[in-house]
XYZ file of N, CA and C in Angstrom:
303
model
N 11.270 8.031 -5.167
C 10.086 8.547 -5.794
C 9.812 9.911 -5.203
N 9.389 10.844 -6.022
C 9.116 12.208 -5.585
C 7.638 12.501 -5.778
N 6.966 12.892 -4.693
C 5.543 13.219 -4.785
C 5.256 14.649 -4.307
N 6.292 15.442 -4.102
C 6.111 16.846 -3.768
C 6.267 17.176 -2.294
N 5.618 16.425 -1.438
C 5.736 16.628 0.008
C 5.425 15.303 0.691
N 5.724 15.228 1.966
C 5.478 14.003 2.716
C 3.982 13.848 2.917
N 3.385 12.969 2.106
C 1.938 12.796 2.171
C 1.572 11.365 1.795
N 0.933 10.686 2.712
C 0.455 9.336 2.451
C -0.506 9.343 1.266
N -1.387 10.333 1.200
C -2.386 10.384 0.130
C -1.763 10.656 -1.235
N -0.771 11.535 -1.299
C -0.091 11.760 -2.575
C 0.648 10.507 -3.017
N 1.239 9.812 -2.086
C 1.962 8.588 -2.399
C 1.008 7.505 -2.901
N -0.130 7.344 -2.238
C -1.085 6.325 -2.690
C -1.684 6.703 -4.047
N -1.865 7.993 -4.310
C -2.352 8.426 -5.622
C -1.314 8.099 -6.698
N -0.043 8.346 -6.399
C 1.024 8.010 -7.340
C 1.029 6.514 -7.631
N 0.940 5.697 -6.578
C 0.966 4.245 -6.761
C -0.260 3.737 -7.513
N -1.395 4.352 -7.306
C -2.595 3.994 -8.069
C -2.386 4.319 -9.543
N -1.792 5.462 -9.835
C -1.474 5.819 -11.216
C -0.481 4.850 -11.829
N 0.551 4.475 -11.070
C 1.527 3.484 -11.533
C 0.824 2.173 -11.870
N -0.045 1.727 -10.974
C -0.769 0.476 -11.162
C -1.601 0.518 -12.445
N -2.341 1.578 -12.642
C -3.192 1.683 -13.829
C -2.366 1.752 -15.106
N -1.255 2.466 -15.071
C -0.377 2.543 -16.243
C 0.197 1.162 -16.570
N 0.664 0.463 -15.549
C 1.243 -0.867 -15.769
C 0.216 -1.812 -16.376
N -0.985 -1.809 -15.831
C -2.034 -2.692 -16.353
C -2.366 -2.335 -17.798
N -2.477 -1.056 -18.080
C -2.804 -0.612 -19.443
C -1.754 -1.063 -20.452
N -0.519 -1.177 -20.002
C 0.574 -1.521 -20.911
C 1.062 -2.955 -20.715
N 0.217 -3.815 -20.159
C 0.513 -5.241 -20.091
C 1.337 -5.699 -18.905
N 1.581 -4.813 -17.947
C 2.356 -5.198 -16.768
C 1.471 -5.723 -15.651
N 2.113 -6.135 -14.584
C 1.387 -6.671 -13.432
C 0.907 -5.569 -12.497
N 1.626 -4.448 -12.474
C 1.256 -3.382 -11.556
C 1.191 -3.897 -10.135
N 0.115 -3.592 -9.463
C -0.080 -4.033 -8.084
C -1.117 -5.147 -8.005
N -1.180 -5.966 -9.033
C -2.139 -7.078 -9.053
C -1.942 -7.952 -7.819
N -3.019 -8.201 -7.101
C -2.964 -9.018 -5.910
C -2.660 -8.260 -4.634
N -2.323 -6.992 -4.734
C -1.915 -6.170 -3.598
C -3.027 -6.057 -2.550
N -4.240 -5.723 -2.975
C -5.345 -5.549 -2.024
C -5.633 -6.854 -1.283
N -5.727 -7.951 -2.013
C -5.982 -9.252 -1.381
C -4.840 -9.632 -0.440
N -3.605 -9.331 -0.834
C -2.448 -9.622 -0.005
C -2.526 -8.834 1.302
N -2.917 -7.562 1.224
C -3.051 -6.742 2.431
C -4.126 -7.291 3.365
N -5.245 -7.723 2.796
C -6.315 -8.300 3.614
C -5.805 -9.554 4.323
N -5.099 -10.408 3.572
C -4.539 -11.623 4.181
C -3.515 -11.262 5.255
N -2.710 -10.277 4.990
C -1.684 -9.842 5.949
C -2.326 -9.324 7.226
N -3.388 -8.551 7.067
C -4.094 -7.988 8.218
C -4.913 -9.050 8.935
N -5.422 -10.007 8.177
C -6.196 -11.082 8.777
C -7.682 -10.834 8.864
N -8.145 -9.763 8.218
C -9.586 -9.509 8.178
C -9.917 -8.493 7.102
N -11.153 -8.582 6.626
C -11.630 -7.681 5.580
C -12.366 -6.491 6.184
N -12.503 -5.459 5.374
C -13.364 -4.327 5.682
C -13.687 -3.666 4.342
N -14.391 -2.582 4.377
C -14.820 -1.942 3.126
C -13.786 -0.968 2.552
N -12.642 -0.804 3.207
C -11.636 0.132 2.718
C -10.898 -0.404 1.491
N -10.532 0.512 0.607
C -9.631 0.187 -0.500
C -8.240 -0.037 0.097
N -7.267 -0.345 -0.770
C -5.958 -0.711 -0.230
C -5.309 0.363 0.645
N -5.462 1.680 0.359
C -4.846 2.642 1.284
C -5.396 2.506 2.712
N -6.677 2.243 2.831
C -7.267 2.034 4.153
C -6.746 0.781 4.817
N -6.493 -0.261 4.021
C -5.918 -1.489 4.574
C -4.528 -1.214 5.144
N -3.741 -0.419 4.426
C -2.402 -0.058 4.922
C -2.527 0.697 6.238
N -3.469 1.638 6.309
C -3.654 2.399 7.549
C -4.109 1.504 8.693
N -4.939 0.513 8.408
C -5.337 -0.429 9.460
C -4.125 -1.172 10.015
N -3.205 -1.527 9.136
C -1.993 -2.225 9.579
C -1.080 -1.273 10.355
N -0.950 -0.043 9.859
C -0.084 0.943 10.517
C -0.656 1.414 11.851
N -1.984 1.504 11.931
C -2.657 2.024 13.126
C -3.776 1.067 13.547
N -3.425 -0.064 14.167
C -4.440 -1.051 14.526
C -5.541 -0.511 15.435
N -5.251 0.561 16.169
C -6.262 1.154 17.054
C -7.085 2.231 16.348
N -6.852 2.422 15.048
C -7.614 3.397 14.268
C -6.908 4.736 14.150
N -7.558 5.640 13.468
C -7.035 6.982 13.246
C -8.219 7.930 13.268
N -7.933 9.209 13.458
C -9.017 10.196 13.594
C -9.593 10.636 12.259
N -8.737 11.057 11.348
C -9.215 11.622 10.084
C -8.320 11.136 8.954
N -8.845 10.266 8.118
C -8.043 9.650 7.052
C -7.491 10.684 6.074
N -8.179 11.793 5.903
C -7.723 12.789 4.924
C -6.842 13.864 5.551
N -6.616 13.800 6.861
C -5.786 14.810 7.522
C -4.998 14.160 8.655
N -4.025 13.333 8.265
C -3.195 12.654 9.269
C -2.181 13.638 9.854
N -1.947 13.587 11.152
C -0.887 14.411 11.744
C 0.468 14.016 11.147
N 1.441 14.931 11.147
C 2.742 14.643 10.526
C 3.401 13.346 10.992
N 3.343 13.050 12.282
C 3.973 11.817 12.768
C 3.234 10.583 12.244
N 1.910 10.685 12.079
C 1.148 9.571 11.514
C 1.421 9.421 10.022
N 1.600 10.553 9.316
C 1.978 10.499 7.895
C 3.269 9.705 7.735
N 4.261 10.031 8.553
C 5.559 9.351 8.472
C 5.419 7.868 8.769
N 4.649 7.524 9.792
C 4.450 6.107 10.136
C 3.728 5.390 9.010
N 2.677 5.988 8.468
C 1.905 5.356 7.394
C 2.782 5.117 6.162
N 3.624 6.074 5.821
C 4.508 5.936 4.662
C 5.554 4.856 4.913
N 6.127 4.844 6.108
C 7.115 3.811 6.443
C 6.496 2.421 6.340
N 5.313 2.242 6.913
C 4.632 0.950 6.867
C 4.275 0.600 5.426
N 3.813 1.580 4.643
C 3.484 1.322 3.239
C 4.693 0.776 2.490
N 5.852 1.400 2.649
C 7.045 0.916 1.942
C 7.485 -0.456 2.444
N 7.355 -0.713 3.744
C 7.686 -2.042 4.273
C 6.763 -3.098 3.665
N 5.473 -2.768 3.604
C 4.506 -3.711 3.028
C 4.755 -3.930 1.538
N 5.043 -2.859 0.807
C 5.348 -3.004 -0.622
C 6.576 -3.880 -0.839
N 7.600 -3.692 -0.013
C 8.802 -4.530 -0.118
C 8.468 -5.997 0.129
N 7.687 -6.259 1.169
C 7.302 -7.638 1.484
C 6.460 -8.241 0.359
N 5.507 -7.473 -0.149
C 4.642 -7.931 -1.239
C 5.468 -8.260 -2.483
N 6.364 -7.355 -2.851
C 7.201 -7.572 -4.041
C 8.093 -8.796 -3.863
N 8.669 -8.961 -2.681
C 9.534 -10.117 -2.435
C 8.750 -11.419 -2.528
N 7.559 -11.450 -1.955
C 6.739 -12.663 -2.030
C 6.302 -12.941 -3.464
N 5.936 -11.897 -4.195
C 5.508 -12.088 -5.588
C 6.668 -12.592 -6.432
N 7.855 -12.026 -6.246
C 9.030 -12.486 -6.992
C 9.355 -13.939 -6.657
N 9.273 -14.294 -5.384
C 9.561 -15.672 -4.974
C 8.550 -16.637 -5.604
N 7.296 -16.237 -5.612
C 6.252 -17.083 -6.205
C 6.460 -17.217 -7.714
N 6.772 -16.135 -8.390
C 7.000 -16.175 -9.834
C 8.249 -16.974 -10.147
N 9.289 -16.853 -9.324
C 10.496 -17.641 -9.534
C 10.257 -19.132 -9.351
N 9.445 -19.468 -8.357
C 9.118 -20.884 -8.116
C 8.288 -21.445 -9.262
N 7.367 -20.643 -9.807
C 6.537 -21.097 -10.914
C 7.373 -21.264 -12.174
N 8.358 -20.397 -12.372
C 9.202 -20.477 -13.569
C 10.096 -21.716 -13.546
N 10.472 -22.169 -12.345
C 11.354 -23.335 -12.259
C 10.592 -24.646 -12.265
N 9.262 -24.577 -12.192
C 8.447 -25.819 -12.238
C 8.326 -26.375 -13.641
């Protein structure tokens, strides 16, 4: 995926657009993603899903959500892709199990 530069915020904006497009056209998009992140983290807060990802990537917090240092950008993006992979794998496994029932 190409978002122009290494940016957690550009990536989350792209994924939000993907999600909305998928829903508009009858797809699943990221349905269940926010709840899955909360369960994965083990606690709720008022952040939308990008904030949940940052909580997982930086359990001790971060200074400025809109201006992450380059090394934090890289970590946040790496964790985001790991979480997306895990979420997709669990969703596929659940859908496969439901289809065989």
